[in-house]
Amino acid sequence: MNYIRNLLPVLLLFLLVLTACSGEGQEETASEGETGEKEEKVVQLSAPGEIPGLNPTMADNDFSFNVINQVFEGLYRLDKDGEPQLAMAASEPEVSDDNRVYTFKIRKDATWSDGSPVTAGDFEYAWKKAVDPNTGAAYGPQFEEIVAGASEILKGNKPVDELGVEALDEKTLKVTLEEPVPYFKDLLTTAIFFPQPEEFIKEQGNKYATDSEHTLYNGPFVLDDWNGTGNTWTYEKNDKYWDKDAVNVDKIEVNVVKNTQTAVDLYNNDQLDHVELTGDFVDRYASDDEYHTFLTGGVRFLKMNQGKDGKQTHLANLNIRKALNMALDREVIVNDILNNGSTVLYGTVPQGISENPETGEDFRAENGELVQYDADKAKEHWQQGLEELDENELEFALTTSDSSSSKTIAENLKYQWESRLPGLTITIKNVPPEQHVDANVNQNFELILTGWGGDYQDPMTYLNLFITDSPGNHTGYSDEEYDELVLKSKSSLADKPMKRWNSLLKAEQLLIEESAVLVPLYQTSTAYLQKEDVTNLITYKVSADNYKWIDVER
C-alpha cells in the first residue's frame, strides 16, 4: 500500500504531461505521422510480367511503352483527354508556309534526372539513332515518309546526317518533313521521338537502360529498385521534372502478378489499388461500386510466320492461313473466356479510331468484316492447302505469354483448330513476357498470340506495321501494292483526305481479306477494379497509359 501511495503523485504528473503534449495546436493531422512529417502518397499497381526493355529507341512492345511513358517525355505529352499538350517544347513551333518546316524551342527548365539540361541535340541524337539502319530500331519506320530523308536513310541509301532534324543551338530544334503530316503532333508524343542523353549513353555503353541505375529520366517519375529482370520496381516522383507540382503521388509501387485470383486477393487485402478482371471474375464483381470497363484501341491477333531469309514455312501457303482464320469462332473467346466487354474483330483497325472525312462513318464499320467464321469453308481451304503442300497432316507451335488469360485463350484456340481441321496438331509454348517479345521480334515462332495498342488516332498506326521490311512486321509478308498504298497515305496523300481514306481501306482489305496475313481475334476492353480513393489513372483508347496525374486520398 505504501508503494502504491507513493506512486500516485508520479502517475498524476505523468498524465498532466501527456495532456499538455496533446493540447490544441499539437494534434496530428490525417496526413502526418508521429514525427509530424507528411506521410507519403503511395499507389500500388500490378504488372503482367517483367519489363522487357526501357530504351525508347529500341522499345517494340506496349508493356515497355507504358513504363517508358512514365519516366520519359517528348516535345508533347497527351493531356487527360488524349490531346497533345506542350511538354519538352516551351511553346508551339514556328511553322513554314508550306507546313513542312517546324522550329521548336526546348524548355529552359527541362532537365534530366541528374540535373543536366535536355537539349535540342538530345532530340537530334535520338532521332538519327532511330533511323540508322545499324541500330535496328523497331520503330524506326515511324520516321519513314514523315521526316525528310528518313526513307532513304533506313534503306541505307543516304547517310544518317541527312535526316531532316537539326539542333540550331542548345534549345532550338529544326525539323523538316517530306510532306505536311496532319497527325505529326500526335506522333511526337510517342517514345521513338523522345530525346536521349547522348553523353550519358556513351558513358554507360551496353549498360544503358538495363537497370534503374544506368538510366537518366526526364519524365514525371524516375524508376527505382529495378535490376533489369526483377518482379518489383518503384516509380519515384522526379524532383527534377519541369512540371513536378502537377505530380500528386510520391511513389507508385509495382509488383508482377500473373494470376488473376492472386491479384484479386491482393486487391481485397488492400495490397493493390487496381486490378484487371476476365472471365468469371467479371460476373463476380460486375455489381461492385469499384468495378469499371473501358473499350480500348488495342487489338489482339495471331501472327503467322511465312518464313524469312528466303526460307518459306508451311504458313506461306495462303489456303492454310485462310483455313486457320475461318476455323475460329471468335465469339467464344470474347463472351466465354474474356467476358470483359471486348468485341470480336474481323480486321486489324479497331472501331473508334478514325472516321470517313466526308460521311463520318467509322473505319471499321465501313470496311466491314474482312474474315468470318465458316467451319465448312475452313475445311475446304485446309484440304486444298494440304494437297498443295503434299502433306496429310501439319503441326504448329503456338507461342503465348504465361499470363492466366493468355494460357486460357491458347487452349481454346488449340481446341477449335484441332476439332475443325483434320490432321492439325497445335503445341502450346507459354513463356514469360520478355521471351514472348524476343520470339516476336526475332520472328522465332510459327504462330504467336500478340497484338497492338496503337500510338495515335489514325488507321496508319495499325497498317504501317506490315509494310515490307518493317521491323514491326515479323511475318515474312511482302506486297508491293500494300506498301504503295500505306506509304502514299503517310505523305503524298496527306492533303487529299478521301483518296487517303480509300487507300487505307484498300490496304486493310489486302492485308486481311486477300492475303490473310493475320488472324484477327478481338478489340480489347478492360474490366477492372479500382479503389475509390485512387483518381486520375489515365488510360487512352490508343497510346501508353499516363500516371502523371494519378492521385490517392487516404
Coordinates of C-alpha atoms in Angstrom, one line a residue:
M1 CA 0.0 0.0 0.0
N2 CA 2.8 2.4 0.8
Y3 CA 4.3 1.6 -2.6
I4 CA 1.1 2.5 -4.4
R5 CA 0.5 5.6 -2.3
N6 CA 4.0 6.9 -3.2
L7 CA 3.5 6.1 -6.9
L8 CA 0.2 8.1 -7.3
P9 CA 1.8 11.6 -7.4
V10 CA 4.2 10.4 -10.1
L11 CA 1.3 8.9 -12.2
L12 CA -0.7 12.2 -11.9
L13 CA 2.3 14.2 -13.0
F14 CA 2.8 11.9 -16.0
L15 CA -0.8 12.2 -17.0
L16 CA -0.6 16.0 -16.9
V17 CA 2.5 16.0 -19.1
L18 CA 0.6 13.8 -21.7
T19 CA -2.4 16.1 -21.6
A20 CA -0.3 19.2 -22.2
C21 CA 1.6 17.5 -25.1
S22 CA -1.7 16.6 -26.9
G23 CA -3.3 20.1 -26.4
E24 CA -4.5 22.5 -29.1
G25 CA -2.0 23.2 -31.9
Q26 CA -0.3 19.9 -31.2
E27 CA -2.8 17.5 -32.7
E28 CA -1.7 15.2 -35.5
T29 CA -3.4 15.8 -38.8
A30 CA -4.6 13.0 -41.0
S31 CA -1.6 13.4 -43.3
E32 CA 1.1 13.5 -40.6
G33 CA 2.8 10.7 -38.8
E34 CA 4.1 10.6 -35.2
T35 CA 7.1 12.7 -36.2
G36 CA 4.9 15.4 -37.6
E37 CA 6.2 14.7 -41.1
K38 CA 3.8 14.4 -44.0
E39 CA 3.0 10.8 -45.0
E40 CA 4.0 9.7 -48.4
K41 CA 1.3 9.2 -51.0
V42 CA 1.7 5.7 -52.5
V43 CA -0.2 3.9 -55.1
Q44 CA 0.2 0.1 -55.6
L45 CA -0.2 -1.4 -59.0
S46 CA 0.5 -4.8 -60.6
A47 CA 2.2 -5.7 -63.9
P48 CA 1.7 -8.8 -66.1
G49 CA 5.4 -9.5 -66.2
E50 CA 9.0 -8.2 -66.1
I51 CA 9.9 -5.0 -68.0
P52 CA 11.0 -6.2 -71.5
G53 CA 13.1 -3.1 -72.1
L54 CA 13.5 0.6 -71.1
N55 CA 15.3 2.1 -74.1
P56 CA 12.9 4.4 -76.0
T57 CA 14.9 3.9 -79.2
M58 CA 14.7 0.1 -79.1
A59 CA 11.3 -0.5 -77.4
D60 CA 8.9 -2.6 -79.5
N61 CA 6.0 -3.6 -77.2
D62 CA 3.1 -2.0 -75.4
F63 CA 4.4 -3.0 -71.9
S64 CA 7.8 -1.2 -72.4
F65 CA 6.0 1.8 -73.8
N66 CA 3.8 2.1 -70.7
V67 CA 6.8 2.1 -68.5
I68 CA 8.8 4.5 -70.8
N69 CA 5.9 7.0 -70.8
Q70 CA 6.1 7.4 -67.1
V71 CA 9.8 8.2 -66.9
F72 CA 10.5 9.9 -70.3
E73 CA 8.8 12.7 -72.2
G74 CA 8.9 14.2 -75.7
L75 CA 8.1 17.5 -77.2
Y76 CA 4.4 16.8 -76.4
R77 CA 2.6 14.7 -73.9
L78 CA -1.1 13.7 -74.1
D79 CA -3.3 15.5 -71.6
K80 CA -6.1 13.9 -69.6
D81 CA -8.4 14.0 -72.6
G82 CA -5.9 12.4 -75.0
E83 CA -4.9 15.7 -76.8
P84 CA -1.2 16.6 -77.3
Q85 CA -0.1 19.3 -74.8
L86 CA 3.3 21.1 -74.7
A87 CA 5.9 19.1 -72.7
M88 CA 9.6 19.5 -73.6
A89 CA 8.6 22.1 -76.1
A90 CA 8.3 25.5 -74.4
S91 CA 5.8 26.8 -76.9
E92 CA 4.0 25.9 -80.2
P93 CA 6.6 25.8 -83.0
E94 CA 7.1 28.2 -85.8
V95 CA 5.8 26.5 -89.0
S96 CA 6.8 27.4 -92.5
D97 CA 4.1 28.4 -95.1
D98 CA 4.3 25.0 -96.8
N99 CA 3.8 23.2 -93.4
R100 CA 7.0 21.3 -93.8
V101 CA 9.5 23.0 -91.5
Y102 CA 8.9 23.2 -87.8
T103 CA 11.1 25.1 -85.4
F104 CA 10.8 24.2 -81.7
K105 CA 12.1 25.9 -78.6
I106 CA 13.0 23.5 -75.8
R107 CA 12.0 24.5 -72.2
K108 CA 14.8 26.2 -70.3
D109 CA 13.7 24.2 -67.2
A110 CA 13.7 20.9 -69.0
T111 CA 16.4 18.7 -67.3
W112 CA 17.4 15.1 -67.0
S113 CA 17.2 13.5 -63.6
D114 CA 20.8 14.2 -62.8
G115 CA 20.2 18.0 -63.3
S116 CA 21.8 18.3 -66.8
P117 CA 19.7 20.1 -69.4
V118 CA 17.6 18.5 -72.0
T119 CA 18.9 20.0 -75.3
A120 CA 17.9 20.1 -78.9
G121 CA 20.9 18.0 -79.5
D122 CA 19.4 15.2 -77.4
F123 CA 16.5 15.1 -79.9
E124 CA 18.7 15.2 -82.9
Y125 CA 20.9 12.4 -81.5
A126 CA 17.9 10.2 -80.6
W127 CA 16.1 10.6 -84.0
K128 CA 19.2 10.0 -86.0
K129 CA 20.0 6.9 -84.0
A130 CA 16.4 5.6 -84.5
V131 CA 16.7 5.8 -88.4
D132 CA 20.2 4.4 -88.5
P133 CA 20.0 1.0 -90.2
N134 CA 22.7 -0.2 -87.9
T135 CA 20.5 0.5 -84.9
G136 CA 17.7 -1.8 -86.0
A137 CA 15.1 0.2 -84.1
A138 CA 11.7 -1.5 -84.4
Y139 CA 10.0 1.9 -84.6
G140 CA 12.5 3.5 -87.0
P141 CA 9.9 3.3 -89.8
Q142 CA 7.8 5.7 -87.9
F143 CA 10.0 8.4 -89.5
E144 CA 9.6 6.9 -93.0
E145 CA 7.9 9.3 -95.4
I146 CA 7.5 11.7 -92.4
V147 CA 10.8 13.3 -91.6
A148 CA 12.8 14.4 -94.6
G149 CA 15.4 11.8 -95.7
A150 CA 14.3 9.1 -93.3
S151 CA 13.1 6.7 -96.1
E152 CA 16.4 6.6 -97.9
I153 CA 18.4 6.5 -94.7
L154 CA 16.5 3.5 -93.4
K155 CA 17.3 1.7 -96.8
G156 CA 20.9 2.6 -96.4
N157 CA 20.9 4.9 -99.5
K158 CA 21.7 8.1 -97.5
P159 CA 23.9 8.9 -94.6
V160 CA 22.2 9.4 -91.2
D161 CA 23.3 13.1 -91.1
E162 CA 20.9 13.9 -93.9
L163 CA 17.9 13.3 -91.7
G164 CA 15.7 16.4 -91.5
V165 CA 16.4 17.3 -87.9
E166 CA 19.0 19.8 -86.7
A167 CA 19.9 21.4 -83.3
L168 CA 20.3 25.1 -84.3
D169 CA 21.5 25.8 -80.7
E170 CA 21.2 24.2 -77.3
K171 CA 17.5 24.9 -77.1
T172 CA 16.3 25.3 -80.7
L173 CA 15.3 22.3 -82.8
K174 CA 14.5 22.4 -86.5
V175 CA 12.5 19.6 -88.1
T176 CA 11.9 19.3 -91.9
L177 CA 9.1 16.9 -93.1
E178 CA 8.8 15.2 -96.5
E179 CA 5.2 16.4 -96.9
P180 CA 2.7 18.0 -94.5
V181 CA 1.6 15.4 -91.9
P182 CA -1.8 16.0 -90.3
Y183 CA -1.0 13.8 -87.3
F184 CA 2.6 15.0 -86.7
K185 CA 1.9 16.4 -83.3
D186 CA 0.4 13.1 -82.2
L187 CA 3.5 11.3 -83.4
L188 CA 5.7 13.5 -81.2
T189 CA 4.0 12.0 -78.1
T190 CA 5.3 8.6 -78.9
A191 CA 8.5 7.0 -77.5
I192 CA 10.6 6.8 -80.7
F193 CA 10.5 10.6 -80.9
F194 CA 11.7 11.1 -77.3
P195 CA 15.1 12.7 -76.6
Q196 CA 18.1 10.7 -75.3
P197 CA 21.1 12.0 -73.4
E198 CA 24.0 11.3 -75.8
E199 CA 26.9 11.9 -73.4
F200 CA 25.4 9.8 -70.6
I201 CA 24.5 6.9 -73.1
K202 CA 28.1 6.8 -74.4
E203 CA 29.4 6.7 -70.9
Q204 CA 27.2 3.7 -70.0
G205 CA 27.8 1.8 -73.2
N206 CA 25.9 -1.5 -73.3
K207 CA 24.7 -1.0 -69.7
Y208 CA 22.4 1.9 -70.7
A209 CA 18.8 1.4 -69.8
T210 CA 19.5 -2.1 -68.5
D211 CA 18.5 -1.2 -64.9
S212 CA 17.3 1.8 -63.0
E213 CA 20.9 3.0 -62.1
H214 CA 22.1 3.2 -65.7
T215 CA 19.3 5.3 -67.0
L216 CA 18.5 9.1 -66.9
Y217 CA 14.9 10.3 -67.0
N218 CA 13.1 13.5 -68.0
G219 CA 9.5 12.4 -67.2
P220 CA 7.2 12.8 -64.2
F221 CA 8.9 9.8 -62.4
V222 CA 12.2 8.1 -62.1
L223 CA 12.5 4.3 -62.0
D224 CA 13.9 2.9 -58.7
D225 CA 14.7 -0.6 -57.5
W226 CA 14.6 -2.1 -61.0
N227 CA 17.5 -4.5 -61.6
G228 CA 16.6 -5.2 -65.2
T229 CA 14.8 -8.6 -64.6
G230 CA 13.1 -8.2 -61.2
N231 CA 9.4 -8.7 -60.3
T232 CA 9.2 -5.4 -58.5
W233 CA 10.1 -1.8 -59.2
T234 CA 9.0 1.7 -58.0
Y235 CA 8.2 4.9 -59.8
E236 CA 9.5 7.8 -57.6
K237 CA 8.4 11.3 -58.2
N238 CA 11.1 13.1 -60.3
D239 CA 12.1 16.2 -58.4
K240 CA 13.9 17.5 -61.5
Y241 CA 10.8 17.3 -63.7
W242 CA 9.8 20.7 -65.1
D243 CA 6.1 20.2 -64.1
K244 CA 6.7 18.4 -60.8
D245 CA 4.0 20.4 -59.0
A246 CA 1.4 18.6 -61.1
V247 CA 2.6 15.2 -59.9
N248 CA 0.5 14.2 -56.9
V249 CA 1.9 11.0 -55.6
D250 CA 5.4 10.4 -54.1
K251 CA 5.7 6.9 -55.5
I252 CA 4.0 4.0 -57.3
E253 CA 5.0 0.6 -56.2
V254 CA 4.7 -2.2 -58.8
N255 CA 4.6 -5.9 -58.4
V256 CA 4.4 -8.6 -61.1
V257 CA 1.2 -10.6 -60.7
K258 CA 0.4 -13.1 -63.5
N259 CA -2.5 -14.8 -61.9
T260 CA -5.9 -13.1 -61.7
Q261 CA -7.0 -14.8 -58.5
T262 CA -3.8 -13.8 -56.8
A263 CA -4.3 -10.2 -58.0
V264 CA -7.9 -10.1 -56.7
D265 CA -6.8 -11.5 -53.3
L266 CA -4.1 -8.7 -53.1
Y267 CA -6.7 -6.1 -54.0
N268 CA -9.1 -7.3 -51.4
N269 CA -6.3 -7.2 -48.8
D270 CA -5.5 -3.6 -49.8
Q271 CA -2.2 -4.5 -51.3
L272 CA -3.2 -3.5 -54.8
D273 CA -5.2 -0.4 -55.9
H274 CA -6.1 -1.5 -59.4
V275 CA -6.6 -5.0 -60.8
E276 CA -7.9 -6.2 -64.2
L277 CA -10.5 -8.9 -64.5
T278 CA -11.5 -11.5 -67.0
G279 CA -13.9 -14.5 -67.2
D280 CA -15.8 -15.5 -64.0
F281 CA -14.2 -12.6 -62.1
V282 CA -16.2 -10.1 -64.2
D283 CA -19.5 -11.8 -63.3
R284 CA -18.4 -11.9 -59.6
Y285 CA -17.6 -8.2 -59.4
A286 CA -19.8 -6.6 -62.1
S287 CA -22.2 -5.1 -59.5
D288 CA -19.4 -3.8 -57.3
D289 CA -19.1 0.0 -56.9
E290 CA -15.4 -0.2 -57.7
Y291 CA -16.0 -2.2 -61.0
H292 CA -15.4 -0.4 -64.3
T293 CA -15.0 -1.2 -68.0
F294 CA -13.2 0.7 -70.8
L295 CA -13.0 -0.2 -74.5
T296 CA -9.5 0.4 -75.7
G297 CA -8.0 0.7 -79.2
G298 CA -5.9 -2.4 -78.5
V299 CA -6.3 -5.3 -80.9
R300 CA -5.3 -8.9 -80.4
F301 CA -4.4 -11.2 -83.2
L302 CA -2.2 -14.1 -84.3
K303 CA 0.8 -13.6 -86.4
M304 CA 1.7 -16.5 -88.8
N305 CA 5.3 -16.9 -89.8
Q306 CA 5.5 -17.3 -93.6
G307 CA 9.3 -17.5 -93.4
K308 CA 12.4 -15.3 -93.5
D309 CA 15.8 -15.1 -95.2
G310 CA 14.3 -16.7 -98.3
K311 CA 13.1 -19.9 -96.5
Q312 CA 9.4 -20.4 -96.6
T313 CA 7.3 -22.3 -94.0
H314 CA 4.0 -24.2 -94.4
L315 CA 2.3 -21.0 -93.3
A316 CA 3.4 -19.3 -96.6
N317 CA 0.5 -21.3 -98.1
L318 CA -2.5 -18.9 -98.5
N319 CA -5.1 -21.7 -98.1
I320 CA -3.6 -22.9 -94.8
R321 CA -3.7 -19.3 -93.5
K322 CA -7.3 -18.8 -94.6
A323 CA -8.3 -22.1 -93.0
L324 CA -6.8 -21.0 -89.7
N325 CA -8.7 -17.7 -90.0
M326 CA -12.1 -19.2 -90.9
A327 CA -12.0 -22.1 -88.4
L328 CA -12.2 -19.8 -85.3
D329 CA -15.5 -18.8 -83.6
R330 CA -14.2 -15.6 -82.0
E331 CA -17.5 -15.1 -80.1
V332 CA -16.5 -18.0 -77.8
I333 CA -13.2 -16.2 -76.9
V334 CA -14.9 -12.8 -76.3
N335 CA -18.0 -13.9 -74.5
D336 CA -17.0 -17.1 -72.7
I337 CA -13.3 -16.6 -71.9
L338 CA -12.8 -12.8 -71.6
N339 CA -16.3 -11.7 -70.7
N340 CA -14.9 -8.1 -70.1
G341 CA -16.5 -6.0 -72.8
S342 CA -14.0 -6.9 -75.6
T343 CA -15.5 -7.1 -79.0
V344 CA -14.9 -9.5 -81.9
L345 CA -12.5 -8.2 -84.5
Y346 CA -12.7 -9.0 -88.2
G347 CA -10.0 -6.7 -89.4
T348 CA -6.9 -5.1 -87.8
V349 CA -8.1 -1.5 -87.4
P350 CA -10.4 -1.3 -84.4
Q351 CA -13.6 0.7 -84.1
G352 CA -13.5 4.3 -82.7
I353 CA -10.1 5.2 -84.2
S354 CA -11.0 7.2 -87.3
E355 CA -14.0 8.4 -89.3
N356 CA -14.6 9.0 -93.0
P357 CA -13.7 12.6 -93.6
E358 CA -16.9 13.2 -95.7
T359 CA -19.6 10.9 -94.2
G360 CA -18.3 10.4 -90.6
E361 CA -18.6 6.6 -90.9
D362 CA -16.2 4.7 -88.6
F363 CA -13.3 3.0 -90.4
R364 CA -14.2 -0.4 -89.0
A365 CA -17.8 -0.2 -89.9
E366 CA -17.1 1.0 -93.5
N367 CA -14.5 -1.7 -94.2
G368 CA -16.7 -4.4 -92.6
E369 CA -15.9 -8.0 -91.7
L370 CA -12.9 -9.0 -93.7
V371 CA -12.9 -12.5 -92.4
Q372 CA -15.7 -14.7 -91.0
Y373 CA -16.2 -17.9 -89.1
D374 CA -17.1 -20.6 -91.5
A375 CA -16.1 -24.2 -90.5
D376 CA -17.1 -25.7 -93.8
K377 CA -15.1 -23.2 -95.9
A378 CA -12.2 -23.5 -93.4
K379 CA -12.1 -27.3 -94.0
E380 CA -12.1 -26.7 -97.8
H381 CA -9.2 -24.3 -97.7
W382 CA -7.4 -26.7 -95.3
Q383 CA -7.7 -29.7 -97.6
Q384 CA -6.7 -27.7 -100.6
G385 CA -3.6 -26.4 -98.7
L386 CA -2.6 -29.9 -97.6
E387 CA -2.8 -31.0 -101.3
E388 CA -0.7 -28.1 -102.4
L389 CA 1.9 -28.9 -99.8
D390 CA 1.7 -32.6 -100.4
E391 CA 1.0 -33.2 -96.7
N392 CA -1.6 -35.3 -94.8
E393 CA -1.1 -33.5 -91.5
L394 CA 0.6 -30.5 -90.0
E395 CA 1.9 -29.5 -86.6
F396 CA 2.3 -25.9 -85.5
A397 CA 3.7 -24.4 -82.3
L398 CA 1.6 -21.6 -80.7
T399 CA 3.7 -19.2 -78.6
T400 CA 1.9 -17.1 -76.0
S401 CA 2.8 -15.3 -72.8
D402 CA 2.3 -17.1 -69.5
S403 CA -0.5 -14.9 -68.1
S404 CA -3.6 -16.8 -67.0
S405 CA -5.9 -15.2 -69.7
S406 CA -3.4 -15.9 -72.5
K407 CA -3.0 -19.5 -71.4
T408 CA -6.8 -20.0 -71.4
I409 CA -7.1 -18.4 -74.9
A410 CA -4.3 -20.6 -76.3
E411 CA -6.0 -23.7 -75.0
N412 CA -9.3 -22.7 -76.7
L413 CA -7.5 -21.9 -80.0
K414 CA -5.9 -25.3 -79.9
Y415 CA -9.3 -27.0 -79.3
Q416 CA -11.1 -25.1 -82.0
W417 CA -8.5 -25.6 -84.6
E418 CA -7.8 -29.3 -83.9
S419 CA -11.6 -30.1 -83.8
R420 CA -12.3 -28.5 -87.2
L421 CA -9.1 -29.0 -89.2
P422 CA -8.4 -32.8 -89.6
G423 CA -4.7 -33.6 -89.3
L424 CA -3.8 -30.4 -87.4
T425 CA -1.8 -30.6 -84.2
I426 CA -1.1 -27.5 -82.0
T427 CA 1.5 -27.4 -79.3
I428 CA 1.4 -24.5 -76.9
K429 CA 4.5 -22.7 -75.7
N430 CA 3.8 -20.5 -72.6
V431 CA 6.7 -18.2 -72.0
P432 CA 7.4 -15.1 -69.8
P433 CA 6.7 -11.7 -71.4
E434 CA 10.4 -10.9 -72.2
Q435 CA 10.8 -14.2 -74.0
H436 CA 7.5 -13.7 -75.8
V437 CA 8.7 -10.3 -77.1
D438 CA 12.0 -11.8 -78.2
A439 CA 10.2 -14.6 -80.1
N440 CA 8.1 -12.0 -81.8
V441 CA 10.9 -9.5 -82.7
N442 CA 13.2 -12.2 -83.9
Q443 CA 10.4 -14.0 -85.8
N444 CA 11.3 -17.1 -83.8
F445 CA 7.8 -18.6 -83.9
E446 CA 5.2 -20.4 -86.1
L447 CA 2.1 -18.9 -84.6
I448 CA 2.2 -16.2 -81.9
L449 CA -0.6 -14.7 -79.9
T450 CA 0.2 -11.0 -79.8
G451 CA -1.4 -7.6 -80.5
W452 CA -1.1 -3.9 -80.9
G453 CA -2.2 -0.9 -78.9
G454 CA -1.8 1.9 -81.4
D455 CA 0.1 5.1 -81.0
Y456 CA -2.2 7.8 -82.4
Q457 CA -5.7 8.2 -83.7
D458 CA -5.3 7.1 -87.3
P459 CA -5.5 3.7 -89.2
M460 CA -1.9 4.2 -90.1
T461 CA -0.7 3.2 -86.7
Y462 CA -2.0 -0.3 -87.3
L463 CA -1.3 -0.7 -91.0
N464 CA 2.2 0.7 -91.1
L465 CA 3.4 -2.3 -89.2
F466 CA 3.2 -4.7 -92.1
I467 CA 5.0 -2.9 -94.9
T468 CA 7.9 -4.8 -96.4
D469 CA 11.0 -4.9 -94.2
S470 CA 9.2 -3.0 -91.4
P471 CA 10.9 -4.1 -88.1
G472 CA 7.3 -4.5 -86.7
N473 CA 6.2 -6.9 -89.5
H474 CA 7.7 -10.2 -88.2
T475 CA 5.6 -12.3 -90.6
G476 CA 7.6 -12.5 -93.9
Y477 CA 4.7 -10.8 -95.7
S478 CA 5.7 -8.5 -98.5
D479 CA 3.4 -6.9 -101.1
E480 CA 4.3 -4.0 -103.4
E481 CA 0.7 -2.8 -103.8
Y482 CA 0.2 -2.8 -100.0
D483 CA 3.5 -0.9 -99.5
E484 CA 2.5 1.7 -102.0
L485 CA -1.0 2.2 -100.5
V486 CA 0.4 2.7 -97.0
L487 CA 3.4 4.8 -97.8
K488 CA 1.4 7.2 -100.0
S489 CA -1.1 7.6 -97.2
K490 CA 1.7 8.7 -94.9
S491 CA 2.8 11.6 -97.1
S492 CA 1.7 12.4 -100.7
L493 CA -2.0 11.8 -100.0
A494 CA -1.9 13.8 -96.7
D495 CA -3.7 16.8 -98.3
K496 CA -6.2 14.5 -100.2
P497 CA -8.3 13.2 -97.3
M498 CA -10.7 11.0 -99.3
K499 CA -8.0 9.5 -101.6
R500 CA -6.0 8.8 -98.4
W501 CA -9.1 7.2 -96.7
N502 CA -9.8 4.9 -99.6
S503 CA -6.1 3.9 -99.9
L504 CA -6.1 2.8 -96.2
L505 CA -9.4 0.9 -96.6
K506 CA -7.9 -1.0 -99.6
A507 CA -4.6 -1.7 -97.7
E508 CA -6.5 -3.4 -94.9
Q509 CA -8.5 -5.5 -97.4
L510 CA -5.3 -6.7 -98.9
L511 CA -3.7 -7.5 -95.6
I512 CA -6.6 -9.5 -94.1
E513 CA -9.2 -10.5 -96.7
E514 CA -6.9 -11.2 -99.6
S515 CA -3.6 -12.2 -98.0
A516 CA -4.7 -13.5 -94.6
V517 CA -1.5 -12.2 -93.0
L518 CA -3.0 -12.2 -89.5
V519 CA -5.7 -14.0 -87.6
P520 CA -7.7 -11.1 -86.0
L521 CA -9.3 -12.0 -82.7
Y522 CA -10.7 -9.1 -80.7
Q523 CA -10.6 -5.5 -79.8
T524 CA -9.6 -5.3 -76.2
S525 CA -11.7 -3.9 -73.4
T526 CA -10.5 -3.7 -69.8
A527 CA -12.7 -4.7 -66.9
Y528 CA -11.1 -3.7 -63.7
L529 CA -11.5 -2.9 -60.0
Q530 CA -10.0 0.3 -58.7
K531 CA -10.1 1.7 -55.2
E532 CA -12.4 4.7 -54.9
D533 CA -9.7 6.9 -53.3
V534 CA -7.5 6.5 -56.4
T535 CA -8.1 9.0 -59.2
N536 CA -6.6 10.2 -62.5
L537 CA -5.0 6.9 -63.5
I538 CA -5.3 7.9 -67.2
T539 CA -5.7 5.3 -70.0
Y540 CA -6.4 6.1 -73.6
K541 CA -8.0 4.3 -76.5
V542 CA -4.6 4.5 -78.1
S543 CA -1.2 5.3 -76.7
A544 CA 0.5 4.3 -73.5
D545 CA -1.0 4.8 -70.1
N546 CA -0.3 8.1 -68.2
Y547 CA 0.4 8.2 -64.5
K548 CA 1.5 11.8 -64.3
W549 CA -1.7 13.0 -62.6
I550 CA -2.6 9.9 -60.6
D551 CA -3.7 10.7 -57.0
V552 CA -4.8 8.9 -53.9
E553 CA -6.6 10.3 -50.8
R554 CA -6.2 8.1 -47.7

